Short mmCIF file of C-alpha atoms and ligand atoms in Angstrom, two decimals:
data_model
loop_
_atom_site.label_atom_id
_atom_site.label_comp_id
_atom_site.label_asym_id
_atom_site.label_seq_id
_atom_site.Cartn_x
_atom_site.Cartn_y
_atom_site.Cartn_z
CA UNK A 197 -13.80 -11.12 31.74
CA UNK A 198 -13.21 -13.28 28.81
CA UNK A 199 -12.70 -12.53 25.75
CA UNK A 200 -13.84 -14.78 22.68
CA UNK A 201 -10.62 -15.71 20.37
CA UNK A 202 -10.76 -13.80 17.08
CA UNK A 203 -8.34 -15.40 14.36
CA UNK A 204 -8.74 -13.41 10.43
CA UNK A 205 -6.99 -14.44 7.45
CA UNK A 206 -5.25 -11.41 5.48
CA UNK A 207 -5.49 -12.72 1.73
CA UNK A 208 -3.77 -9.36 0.64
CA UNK A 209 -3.31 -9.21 -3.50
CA UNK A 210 -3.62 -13.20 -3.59
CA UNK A 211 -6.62 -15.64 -4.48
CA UNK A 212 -8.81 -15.21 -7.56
CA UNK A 213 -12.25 -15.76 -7.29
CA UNK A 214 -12.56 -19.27 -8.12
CA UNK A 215 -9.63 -19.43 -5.87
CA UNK A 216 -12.00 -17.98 -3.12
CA UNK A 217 -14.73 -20.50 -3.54
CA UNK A 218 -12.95 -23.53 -3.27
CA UNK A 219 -11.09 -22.59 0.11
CA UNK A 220 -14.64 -21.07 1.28
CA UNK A 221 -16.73 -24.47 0.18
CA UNK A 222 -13.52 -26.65 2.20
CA UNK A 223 -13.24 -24.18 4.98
CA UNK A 224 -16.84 -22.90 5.84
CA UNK A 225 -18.64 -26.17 6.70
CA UNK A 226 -15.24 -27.32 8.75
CA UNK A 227 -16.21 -24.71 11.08
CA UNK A 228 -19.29 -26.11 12.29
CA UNK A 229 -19.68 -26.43 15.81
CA UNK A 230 -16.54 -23.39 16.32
CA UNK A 231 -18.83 -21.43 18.36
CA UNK A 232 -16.05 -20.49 20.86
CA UNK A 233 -14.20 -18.28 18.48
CA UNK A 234 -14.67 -16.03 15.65
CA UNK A 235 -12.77 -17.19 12.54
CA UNK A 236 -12.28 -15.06 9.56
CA UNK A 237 -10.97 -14.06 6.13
CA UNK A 238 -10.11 -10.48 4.66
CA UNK A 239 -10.35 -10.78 0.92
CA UNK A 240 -9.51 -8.52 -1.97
CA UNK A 241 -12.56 -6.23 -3.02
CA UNK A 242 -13.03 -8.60 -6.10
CA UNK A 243 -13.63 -11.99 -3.78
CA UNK A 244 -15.92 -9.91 -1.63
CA UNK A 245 -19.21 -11.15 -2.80
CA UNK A 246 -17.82 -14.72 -3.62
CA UNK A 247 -16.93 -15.16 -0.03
CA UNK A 248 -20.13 -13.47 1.32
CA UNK A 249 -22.48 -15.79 -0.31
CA UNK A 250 -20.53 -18.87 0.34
CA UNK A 251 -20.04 -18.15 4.04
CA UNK A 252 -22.04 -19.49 6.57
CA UNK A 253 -19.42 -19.27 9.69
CA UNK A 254 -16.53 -17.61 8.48
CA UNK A 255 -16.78 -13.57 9.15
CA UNK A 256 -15.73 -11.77 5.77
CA UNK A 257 -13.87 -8.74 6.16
CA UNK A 258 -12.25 -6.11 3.51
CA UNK A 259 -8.62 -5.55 3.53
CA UNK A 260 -8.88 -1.52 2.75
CA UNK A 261 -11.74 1.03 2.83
CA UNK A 262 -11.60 4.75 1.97
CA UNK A 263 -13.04 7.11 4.78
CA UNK A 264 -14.93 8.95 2.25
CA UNK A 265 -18.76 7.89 1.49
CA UNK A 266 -18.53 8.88 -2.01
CA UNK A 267 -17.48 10.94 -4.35
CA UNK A 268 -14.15 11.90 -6.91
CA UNK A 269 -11.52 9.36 -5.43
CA UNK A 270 -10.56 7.17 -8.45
CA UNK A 271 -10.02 3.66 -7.65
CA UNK A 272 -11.42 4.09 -4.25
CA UNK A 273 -13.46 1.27 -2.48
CA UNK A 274 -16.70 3.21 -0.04
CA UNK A 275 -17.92 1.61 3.22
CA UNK A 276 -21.45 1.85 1.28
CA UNK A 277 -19.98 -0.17 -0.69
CA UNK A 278 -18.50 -2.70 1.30
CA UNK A 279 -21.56 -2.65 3.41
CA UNK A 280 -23.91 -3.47 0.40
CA UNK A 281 -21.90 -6.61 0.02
CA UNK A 282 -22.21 -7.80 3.65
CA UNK A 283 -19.00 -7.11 5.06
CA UNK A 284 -18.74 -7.05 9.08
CA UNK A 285 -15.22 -6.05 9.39
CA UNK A 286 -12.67 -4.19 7.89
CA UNK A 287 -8.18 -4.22 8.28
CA UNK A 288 -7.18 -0.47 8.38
CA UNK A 289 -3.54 0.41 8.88
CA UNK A 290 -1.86 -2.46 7.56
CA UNK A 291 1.54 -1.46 7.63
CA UNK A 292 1.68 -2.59 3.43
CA UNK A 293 -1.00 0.07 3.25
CA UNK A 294 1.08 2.56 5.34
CA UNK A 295 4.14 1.69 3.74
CA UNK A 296 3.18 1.58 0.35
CA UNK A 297 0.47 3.86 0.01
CA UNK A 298 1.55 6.21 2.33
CA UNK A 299 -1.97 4.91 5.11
CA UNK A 300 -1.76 7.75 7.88
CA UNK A 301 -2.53 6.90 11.32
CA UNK A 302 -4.87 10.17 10.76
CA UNK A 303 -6.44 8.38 7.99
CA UNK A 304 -7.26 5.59 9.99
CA UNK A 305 -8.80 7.29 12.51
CA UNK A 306 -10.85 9.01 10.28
CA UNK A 307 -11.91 5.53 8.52
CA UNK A 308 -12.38 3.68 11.89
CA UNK A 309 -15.24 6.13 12.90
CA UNK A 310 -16.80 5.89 9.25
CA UNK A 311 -16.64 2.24 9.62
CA UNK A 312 -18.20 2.27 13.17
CA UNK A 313 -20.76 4.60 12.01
CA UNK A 314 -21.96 1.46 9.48
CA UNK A 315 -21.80 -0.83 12.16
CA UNK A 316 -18.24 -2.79 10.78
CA UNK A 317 -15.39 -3.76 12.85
CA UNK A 318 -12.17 -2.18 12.28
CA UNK A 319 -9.54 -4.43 12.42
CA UNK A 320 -6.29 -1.61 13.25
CA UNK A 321 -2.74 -2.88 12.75
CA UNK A 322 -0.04 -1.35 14.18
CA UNK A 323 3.74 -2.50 14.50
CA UNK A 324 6.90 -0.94 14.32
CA UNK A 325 9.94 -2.07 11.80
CA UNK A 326 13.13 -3.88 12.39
CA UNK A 327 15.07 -0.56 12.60
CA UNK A 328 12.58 0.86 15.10
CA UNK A 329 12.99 -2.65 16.99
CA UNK A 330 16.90 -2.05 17.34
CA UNK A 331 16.62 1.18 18.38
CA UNK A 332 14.42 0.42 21.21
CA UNK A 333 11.96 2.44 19.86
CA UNK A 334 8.91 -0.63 19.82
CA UNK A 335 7.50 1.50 22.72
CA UNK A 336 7.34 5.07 21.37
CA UNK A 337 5.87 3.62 17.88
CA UNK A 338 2.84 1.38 19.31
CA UNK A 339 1.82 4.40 21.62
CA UNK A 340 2.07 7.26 18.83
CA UNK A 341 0.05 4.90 16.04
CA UNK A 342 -2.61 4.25 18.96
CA UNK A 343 -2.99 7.72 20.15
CA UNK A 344 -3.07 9.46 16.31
CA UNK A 345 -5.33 6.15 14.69
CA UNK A 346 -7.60 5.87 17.52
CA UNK A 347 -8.29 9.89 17.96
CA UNK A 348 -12.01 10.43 18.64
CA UNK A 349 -13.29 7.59 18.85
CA UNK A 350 -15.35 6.35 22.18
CA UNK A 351 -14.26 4.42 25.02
CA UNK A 352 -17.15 2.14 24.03
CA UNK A 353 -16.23 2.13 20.41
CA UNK A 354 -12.50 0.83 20.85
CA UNK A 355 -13.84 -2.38 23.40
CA UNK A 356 -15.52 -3.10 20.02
CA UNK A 357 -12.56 -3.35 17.76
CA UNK A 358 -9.73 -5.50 17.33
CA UNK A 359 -6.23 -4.09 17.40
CA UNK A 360 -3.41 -6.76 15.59
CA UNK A 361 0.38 -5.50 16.47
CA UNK A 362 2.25 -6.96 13.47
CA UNK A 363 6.00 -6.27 13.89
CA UNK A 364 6.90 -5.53 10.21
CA UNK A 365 10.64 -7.30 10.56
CA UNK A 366 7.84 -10.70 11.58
CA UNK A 367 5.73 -10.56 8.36
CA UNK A 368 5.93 -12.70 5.55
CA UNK A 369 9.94 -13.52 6.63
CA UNK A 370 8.79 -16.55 8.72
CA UNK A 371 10.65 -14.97 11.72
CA UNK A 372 8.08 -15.04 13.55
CA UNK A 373 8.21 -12.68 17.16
CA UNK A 374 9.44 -14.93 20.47
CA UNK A 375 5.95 -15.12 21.89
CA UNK A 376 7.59 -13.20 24.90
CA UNK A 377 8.23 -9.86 23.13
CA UNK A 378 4.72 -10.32 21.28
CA UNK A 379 2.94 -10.92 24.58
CA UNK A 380 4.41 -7.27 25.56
CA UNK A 381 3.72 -5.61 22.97
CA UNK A 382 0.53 -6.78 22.82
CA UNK A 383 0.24 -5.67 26.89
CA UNK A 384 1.28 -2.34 25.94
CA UNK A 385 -1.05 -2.30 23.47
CA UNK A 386 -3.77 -2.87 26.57
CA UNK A 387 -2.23 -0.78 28.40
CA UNK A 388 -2.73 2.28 25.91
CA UNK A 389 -5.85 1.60 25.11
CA UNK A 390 -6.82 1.70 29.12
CA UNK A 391 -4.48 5.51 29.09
CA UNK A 392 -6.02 6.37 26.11
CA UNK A 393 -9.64 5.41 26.96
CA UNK A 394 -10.94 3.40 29.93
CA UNK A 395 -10.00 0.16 32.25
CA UNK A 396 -13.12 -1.47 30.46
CA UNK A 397 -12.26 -0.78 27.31
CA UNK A 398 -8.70 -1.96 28.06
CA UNK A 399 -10.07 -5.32 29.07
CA UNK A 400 -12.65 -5.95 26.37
CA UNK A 401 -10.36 -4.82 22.90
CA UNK A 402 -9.69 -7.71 21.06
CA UNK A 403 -5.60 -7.93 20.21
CA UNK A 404 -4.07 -9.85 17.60
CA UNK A 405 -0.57 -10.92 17.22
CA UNK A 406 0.10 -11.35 13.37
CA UNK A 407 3.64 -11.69 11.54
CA UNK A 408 4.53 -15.32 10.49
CA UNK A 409 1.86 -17.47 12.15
CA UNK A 410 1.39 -20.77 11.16
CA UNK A 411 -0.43 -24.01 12.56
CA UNK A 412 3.30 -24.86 13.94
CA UNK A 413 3.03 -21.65 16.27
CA UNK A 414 -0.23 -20.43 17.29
CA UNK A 415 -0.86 -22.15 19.98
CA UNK A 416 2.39 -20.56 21.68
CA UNK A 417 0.52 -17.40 20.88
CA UNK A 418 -2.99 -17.63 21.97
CA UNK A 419 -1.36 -18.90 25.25
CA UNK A 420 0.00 -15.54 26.22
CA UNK A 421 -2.54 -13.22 28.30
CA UNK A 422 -2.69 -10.19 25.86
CA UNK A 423 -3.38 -12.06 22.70
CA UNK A 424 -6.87 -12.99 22.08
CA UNK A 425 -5.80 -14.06 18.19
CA UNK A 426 -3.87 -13.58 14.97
CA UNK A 427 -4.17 -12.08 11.72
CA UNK A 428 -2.39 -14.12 8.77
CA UNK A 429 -0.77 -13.69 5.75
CA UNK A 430 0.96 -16.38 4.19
CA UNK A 431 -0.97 -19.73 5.72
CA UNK A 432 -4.62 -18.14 5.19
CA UNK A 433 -4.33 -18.92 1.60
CA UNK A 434 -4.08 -22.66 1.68
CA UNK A 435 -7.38 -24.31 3.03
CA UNK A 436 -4.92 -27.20 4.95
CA UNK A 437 -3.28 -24.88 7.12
CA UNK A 438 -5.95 -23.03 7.63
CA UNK A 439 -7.88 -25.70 8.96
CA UNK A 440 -4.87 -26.84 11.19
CA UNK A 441 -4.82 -23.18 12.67
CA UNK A 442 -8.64 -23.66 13.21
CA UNK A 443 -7.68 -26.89 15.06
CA UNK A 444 -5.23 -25.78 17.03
CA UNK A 445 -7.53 -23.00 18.28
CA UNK A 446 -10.64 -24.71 18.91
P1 13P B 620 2.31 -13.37 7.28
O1 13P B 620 1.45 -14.25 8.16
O2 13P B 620 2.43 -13.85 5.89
O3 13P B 620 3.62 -13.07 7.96
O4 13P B 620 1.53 -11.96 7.18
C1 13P B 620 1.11 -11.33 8.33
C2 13P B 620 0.25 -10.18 7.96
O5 13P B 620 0.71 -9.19 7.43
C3 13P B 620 -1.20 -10.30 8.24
O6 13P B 620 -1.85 -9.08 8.09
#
């Protein structure tokens, strides 16, 4: 079985909205005739609706969501909300988010079957950090953020989703993983899923390397068996190498 490439830009807290529309009016029509994989953008809440009505082939996606529908949670962004927009998918577990804002894998659980429920696809990160890495611990980290963030979902459900391993020691340092060690991570990933779940689920979930990717480098990625894309930080925000990483994949 195939699986259709799935490359998403992660603006995180960058681009303002007039920032959004000029990368969206360069980028959008430049994809054109990209039917053979999905190319995307997760944007702050603010560029949401900018990059909704100015996309045409780019998916837009939110970088956050709370799992609650409504309700006394100051600051908060709904799915209702996100859906009223237009958004189709959604980053959950971002390892900023878990980091900074203390993201559970609980919490993302919780959120991917909310967002399922409004028919958007969670995009799940999971990676473990340099100190994990040393301590030969990349194994034990992957399998405990699968098992706790995907709890209760369906077998059907996770073939939906895309999964993006992002070692945290690879993002935004430009030390980018060997595509070696992010082709097996990105097979255990699989392999969970197929533990967790089912053999056909295994084979359809969309993975995603992300952590340093550039136009200089994914093609070494999308190469590898596991890796049906990327999620990036740092070159998403310029419409040139964006455009290089759509050429690259194409
Ligand atoms: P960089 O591509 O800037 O390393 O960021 C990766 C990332 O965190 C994408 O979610």
């Amino acid at each position: 079985m195939s699986r259709t490439p799935v490359i998403f830009g992660n603006w995180k807290m960058n681009m303002l909205q007039k920032d959004a529309e000029a990368f969206l009016q360069e980028v959008d029509p430049y994809l054109t005739g990209s039917e053979n994989a999905v190319f995307g953008i997760c944007a702050p809440y603010t560029d949401l609706g900018v990059c909704v009505q100015h996309a045409r082939h780019l998916q837009i996606g939110a970088e956050n969501c709370s799992q609650y529908d409504h309700g006394a949670y100051t600051a908060e962004i709904s799915i209702p909300m996100l859906t009223e927009i237009g958004v189709k998918y959604c980053i959950i577990g971002h390892s900023e988010r878990r980091t900074y804002y203390s993201e559970t894998s609980a919490a993302c659980a919780e959120k991917a079957k909310a967002l399922f429920a409004a028919g958007i696809v969670p995009i799940l990160c999971v990676g473990e950090t340099e100190a994990q890495y040393d301590a030969g611990q990349t194994q034990t980290v992957l399998k405990q953020e699968l098992q706790e963030s995907l709890q209760g979902l369906t077998a059907e459900q996770v073939a939906q989703m895309i999964i993006a391993y992002e070692p945290i020691w690879a993002i935004g340092t430009g030390k980018s993983a060997d595509p070696g060690i992010a082709q097996s991570c990105c097979q255990l990933v699989r392999q969970t899923v197929q533990e967790l779940f089912t053999p056909a689920a295994a084979e359809a979930v969309r993975i995603q390397y992300g952590g340093s990717v550039k136009p200089a480098n994914i093609k070494e990625y999308m190469a590898c068996a596991d890796i049906d894309g990327a999620l990036i930080g740092g070159a998403s925000l310029k419409a040139d190498s964006f455009k290089a990483i759509i050429d690259a994949v194409r």
